Coordinates of C-alpha atoms in Angstrom, one line a residue:
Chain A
X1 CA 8.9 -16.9 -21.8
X2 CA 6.6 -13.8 -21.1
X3 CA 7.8 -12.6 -17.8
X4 CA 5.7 -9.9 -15.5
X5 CA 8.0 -8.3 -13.3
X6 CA 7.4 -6.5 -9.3
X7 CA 8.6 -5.9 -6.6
X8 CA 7.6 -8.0 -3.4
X9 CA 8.0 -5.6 -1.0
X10 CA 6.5 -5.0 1.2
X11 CA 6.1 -1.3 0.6
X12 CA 5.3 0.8 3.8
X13 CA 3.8 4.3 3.1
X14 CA 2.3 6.7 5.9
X15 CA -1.4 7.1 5.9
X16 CA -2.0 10.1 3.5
X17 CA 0.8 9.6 1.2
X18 CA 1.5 8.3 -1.9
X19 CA 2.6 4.9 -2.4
X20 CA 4.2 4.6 -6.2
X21 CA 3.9 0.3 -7.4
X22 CA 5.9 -0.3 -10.2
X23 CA 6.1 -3.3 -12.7
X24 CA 8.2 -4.1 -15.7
X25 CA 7.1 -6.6 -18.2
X26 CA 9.1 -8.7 -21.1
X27 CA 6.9 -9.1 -23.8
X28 CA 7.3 -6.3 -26.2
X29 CA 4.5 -7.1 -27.9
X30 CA 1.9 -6.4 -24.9
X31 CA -1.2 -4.8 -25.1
X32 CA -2.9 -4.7 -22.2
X33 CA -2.3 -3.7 -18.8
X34 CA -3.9 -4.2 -15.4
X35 CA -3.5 -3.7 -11.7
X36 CA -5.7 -5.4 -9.4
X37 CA -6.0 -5.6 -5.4
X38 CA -5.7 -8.9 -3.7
X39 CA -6.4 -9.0 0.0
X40 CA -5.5 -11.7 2.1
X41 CA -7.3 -14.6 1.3
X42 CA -9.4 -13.0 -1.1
X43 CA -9.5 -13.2 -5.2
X44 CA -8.2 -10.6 -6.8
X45 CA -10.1 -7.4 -7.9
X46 CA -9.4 -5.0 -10.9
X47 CA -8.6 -1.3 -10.1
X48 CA -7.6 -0.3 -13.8
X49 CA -7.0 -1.0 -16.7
X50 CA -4.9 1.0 -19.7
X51 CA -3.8 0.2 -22.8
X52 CA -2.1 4.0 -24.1
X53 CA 0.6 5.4 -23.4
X54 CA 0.5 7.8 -20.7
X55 CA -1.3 8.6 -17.6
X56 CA -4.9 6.9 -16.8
X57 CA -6.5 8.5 -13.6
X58 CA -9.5 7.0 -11.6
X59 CA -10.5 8.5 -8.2
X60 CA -7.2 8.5 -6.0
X61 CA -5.4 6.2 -8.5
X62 CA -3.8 6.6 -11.6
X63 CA -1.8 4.2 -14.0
X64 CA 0.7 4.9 -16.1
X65 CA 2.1 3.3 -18.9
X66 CA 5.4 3.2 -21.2
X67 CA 5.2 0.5 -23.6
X68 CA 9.0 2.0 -25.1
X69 CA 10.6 0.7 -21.6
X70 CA 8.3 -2.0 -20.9
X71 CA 7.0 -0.5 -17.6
X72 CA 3.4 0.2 -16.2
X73 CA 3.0 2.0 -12.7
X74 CA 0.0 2.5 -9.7
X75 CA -0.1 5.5 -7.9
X76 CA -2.0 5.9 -5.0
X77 CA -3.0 9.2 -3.6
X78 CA -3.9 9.6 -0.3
X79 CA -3.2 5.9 0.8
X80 CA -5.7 5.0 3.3
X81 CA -4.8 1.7 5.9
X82 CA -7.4 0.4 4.0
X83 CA -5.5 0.4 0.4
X84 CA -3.0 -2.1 2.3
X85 CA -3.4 -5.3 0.1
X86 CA -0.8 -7.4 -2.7
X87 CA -0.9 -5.7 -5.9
X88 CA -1.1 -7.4 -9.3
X89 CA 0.2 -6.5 -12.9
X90 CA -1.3 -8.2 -15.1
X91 CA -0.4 -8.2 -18.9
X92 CA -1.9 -9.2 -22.0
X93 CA -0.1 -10.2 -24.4
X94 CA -2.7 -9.3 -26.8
X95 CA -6.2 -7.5 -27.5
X96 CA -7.7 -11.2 -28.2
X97 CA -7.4 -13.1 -25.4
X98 CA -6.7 -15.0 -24.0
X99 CA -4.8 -15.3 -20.7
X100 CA -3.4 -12.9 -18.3
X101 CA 0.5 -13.0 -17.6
X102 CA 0.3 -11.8 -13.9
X103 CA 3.9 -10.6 -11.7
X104 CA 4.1 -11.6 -8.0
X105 CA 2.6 -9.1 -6.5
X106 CA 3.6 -6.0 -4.2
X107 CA 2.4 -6.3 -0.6
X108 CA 1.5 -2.5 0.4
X109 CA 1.5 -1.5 3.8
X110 CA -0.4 1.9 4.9
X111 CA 0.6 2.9 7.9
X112 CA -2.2 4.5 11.0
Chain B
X1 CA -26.1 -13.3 -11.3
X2 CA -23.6 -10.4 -9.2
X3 CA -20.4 -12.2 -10.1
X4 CA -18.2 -15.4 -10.7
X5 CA -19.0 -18.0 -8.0
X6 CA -17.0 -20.9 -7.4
X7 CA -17.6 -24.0 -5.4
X8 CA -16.6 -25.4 -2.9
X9 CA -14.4 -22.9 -0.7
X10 CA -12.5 -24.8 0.3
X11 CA -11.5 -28.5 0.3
X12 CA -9.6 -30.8 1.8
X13 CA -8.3 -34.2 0.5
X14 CA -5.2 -36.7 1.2
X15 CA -3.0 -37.7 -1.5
X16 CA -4.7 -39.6 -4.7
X17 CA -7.9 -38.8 -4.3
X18 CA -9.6 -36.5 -7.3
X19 CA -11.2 -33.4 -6.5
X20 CA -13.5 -31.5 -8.5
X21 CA -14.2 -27.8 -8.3
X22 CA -17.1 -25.7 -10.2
X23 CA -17.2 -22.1 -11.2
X24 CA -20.4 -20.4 -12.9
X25 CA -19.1 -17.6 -14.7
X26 CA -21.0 -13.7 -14.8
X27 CA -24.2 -15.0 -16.9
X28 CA -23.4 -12.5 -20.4
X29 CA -19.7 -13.6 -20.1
X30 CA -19.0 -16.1 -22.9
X31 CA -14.8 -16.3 -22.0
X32 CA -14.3 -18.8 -18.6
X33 CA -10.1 -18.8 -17.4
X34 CA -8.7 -21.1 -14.7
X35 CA -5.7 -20.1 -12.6
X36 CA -3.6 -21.5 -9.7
X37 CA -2.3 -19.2 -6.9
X38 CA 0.3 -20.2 -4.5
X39 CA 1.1 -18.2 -1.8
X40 CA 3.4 -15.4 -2.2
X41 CA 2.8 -15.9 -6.5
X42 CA 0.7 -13.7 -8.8
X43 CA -1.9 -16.1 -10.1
X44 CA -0.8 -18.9 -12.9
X45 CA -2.8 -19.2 -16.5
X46 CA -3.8 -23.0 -16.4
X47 CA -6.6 -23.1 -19.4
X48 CA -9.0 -20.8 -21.2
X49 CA -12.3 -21.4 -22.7
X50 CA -14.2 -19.6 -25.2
X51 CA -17.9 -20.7 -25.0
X52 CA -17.5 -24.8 -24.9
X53 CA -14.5 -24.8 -26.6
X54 CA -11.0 -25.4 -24.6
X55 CA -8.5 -22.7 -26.7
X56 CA -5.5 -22.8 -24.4
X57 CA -3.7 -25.0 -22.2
X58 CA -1.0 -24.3 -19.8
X59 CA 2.3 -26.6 -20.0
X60 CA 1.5 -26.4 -16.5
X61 CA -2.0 -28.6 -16.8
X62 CA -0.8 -32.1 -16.2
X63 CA -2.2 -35.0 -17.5
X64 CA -3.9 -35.1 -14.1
X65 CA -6.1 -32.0 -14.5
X66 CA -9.0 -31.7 -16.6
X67 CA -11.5 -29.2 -17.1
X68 CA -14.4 -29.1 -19.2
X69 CA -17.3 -26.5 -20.0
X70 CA -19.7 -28.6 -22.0
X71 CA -22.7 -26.1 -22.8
X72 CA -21.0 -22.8 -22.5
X73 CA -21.8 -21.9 -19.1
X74 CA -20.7 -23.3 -16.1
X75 CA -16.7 -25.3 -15.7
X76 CA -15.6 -27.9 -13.9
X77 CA -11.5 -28.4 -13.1
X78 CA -10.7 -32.0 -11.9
X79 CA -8.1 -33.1 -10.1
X80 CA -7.1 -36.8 -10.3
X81 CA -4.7 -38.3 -8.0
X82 CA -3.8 -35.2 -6.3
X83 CA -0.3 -34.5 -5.2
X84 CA 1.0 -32.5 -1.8
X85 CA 1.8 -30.0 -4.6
X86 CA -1.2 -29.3 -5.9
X87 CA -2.3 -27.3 -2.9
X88 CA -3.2 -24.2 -3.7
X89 CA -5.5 -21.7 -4.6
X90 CA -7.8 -22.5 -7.9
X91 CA -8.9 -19.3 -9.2
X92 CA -11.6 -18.8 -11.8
X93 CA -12.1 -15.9 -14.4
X94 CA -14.7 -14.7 -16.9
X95 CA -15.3 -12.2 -19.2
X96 CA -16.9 -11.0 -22.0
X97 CA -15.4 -11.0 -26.0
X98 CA -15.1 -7.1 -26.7
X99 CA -15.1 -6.0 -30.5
X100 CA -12.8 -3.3 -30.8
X101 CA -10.3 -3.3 -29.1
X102 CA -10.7 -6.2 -26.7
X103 CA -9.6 -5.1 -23.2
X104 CA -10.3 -9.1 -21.9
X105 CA -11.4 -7.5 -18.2
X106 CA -11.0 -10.8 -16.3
X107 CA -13.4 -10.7 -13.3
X108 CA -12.2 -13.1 -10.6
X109 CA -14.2 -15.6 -8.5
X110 CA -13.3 -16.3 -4.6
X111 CA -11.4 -19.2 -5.3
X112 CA -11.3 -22.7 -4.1
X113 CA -8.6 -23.3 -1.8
X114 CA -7.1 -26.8 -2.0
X115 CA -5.0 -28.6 0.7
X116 CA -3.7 -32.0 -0.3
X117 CA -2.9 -34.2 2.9

């Protein structure tokens, strides 16, 4: 069974720092990789994708990705209270489809 | 069309009764994905369509749930004799089929959020 893996925290940063979000994943096979923002109540909404190895930058976040351990990471410069939210890994197990194997989620708390 | 919409919000039922919830996908998006959400849980695959045609199925689509897309555009999940267990949060996806590679960028709809009395 393809398994996503976080931690639940929740992770408390100070306002200004960085809070690092980390997620391991089982299927070697994977492809795809994607961190969305999920605010209470709400549906979840992308932040980035990547699919290289490496580091993937975008504003005040970056991903990073090591398919050789199996492990994909969100950092987040600068947190602002208003990056606190549950953040999803998503994986896909392939480049043609089909559905998303998400983890549990890491609540982030940024801290006034 | 801004985004996925899905309808209603939010509904309530009591035990046995069939629901039915809708989602309209983003108009150029020809992939629709249903998911279920509990709280405290990542969102769960339930079924995948490409166009009209039903690809995937969760083990975790029961006999009770159906869903159907029957020109392409618009899906509808069902519900039939709905269990305290089957409240949760019904999630809808789209997105478009990429050529090469396919980077499947699931855009999310607000949900429907189910309570079964």
């Amino acid at each position: 069974q393809k398994e996503v893996e976080q931690n639940s925290g929740p992770l408390s940063v100070p306002e200004g720092a960085i809070a690092s979000l980390n997620c391991t994943y089982s299927d070697r096979g994977s492809q795809s990789f994607f961190w969305y923002r999920q605010y209470s109540g709400k549906s979840p909404e992308l932040i980035m994708f990547i699919y290289s190895n490496g580091d993937k930058e975008d504003g005040r976040f970056t991903a990073q990705l090591n398919k050789a351990s199996q492990y994909v990471s969100l950092l987040i410069r600068d947190s602002q209270p208003s990056d606190s939210a549950t953040y999803l890994c998503a994986v896909n197990p392939d480049n043609y489809g089909q559905n998303f194997v998400f983890g549990p989620g890491t609540r982030l708390s940024v801290l006034p | 069309d801004t985004g996925v919409s899905q309808n209603p919000r939010h509904k309530i039922t009591k035990r046995g009764q069939n629901v039915t919830f809708r989602c309209d996908p983003i108009s150029e998006h020809n992939r629709l994905y249903w998911y279920r959400q509990t709280l405290g849980q990542g969102p769960e695959f339930l079924t995948y369509f490409q166009n009209e045609a039903q690809l995937e199925k969760s083990r975790l689509l029961s006999d009770r749930f159906s869903a159907e897309r029957p020109k392409g555009s618009f899906s509808t999940l069902e519900i039939q004799r709905t269990e305290q267990g089957d409240s949760a949060m019904y999630l809808c996806a789209s997105s478009v089929t990429l050529t090469v590679p396919d980077k499947n960028i699931q855009y999310f709809g607000a949900g429907t959020r189910l309570s079964v009395l």
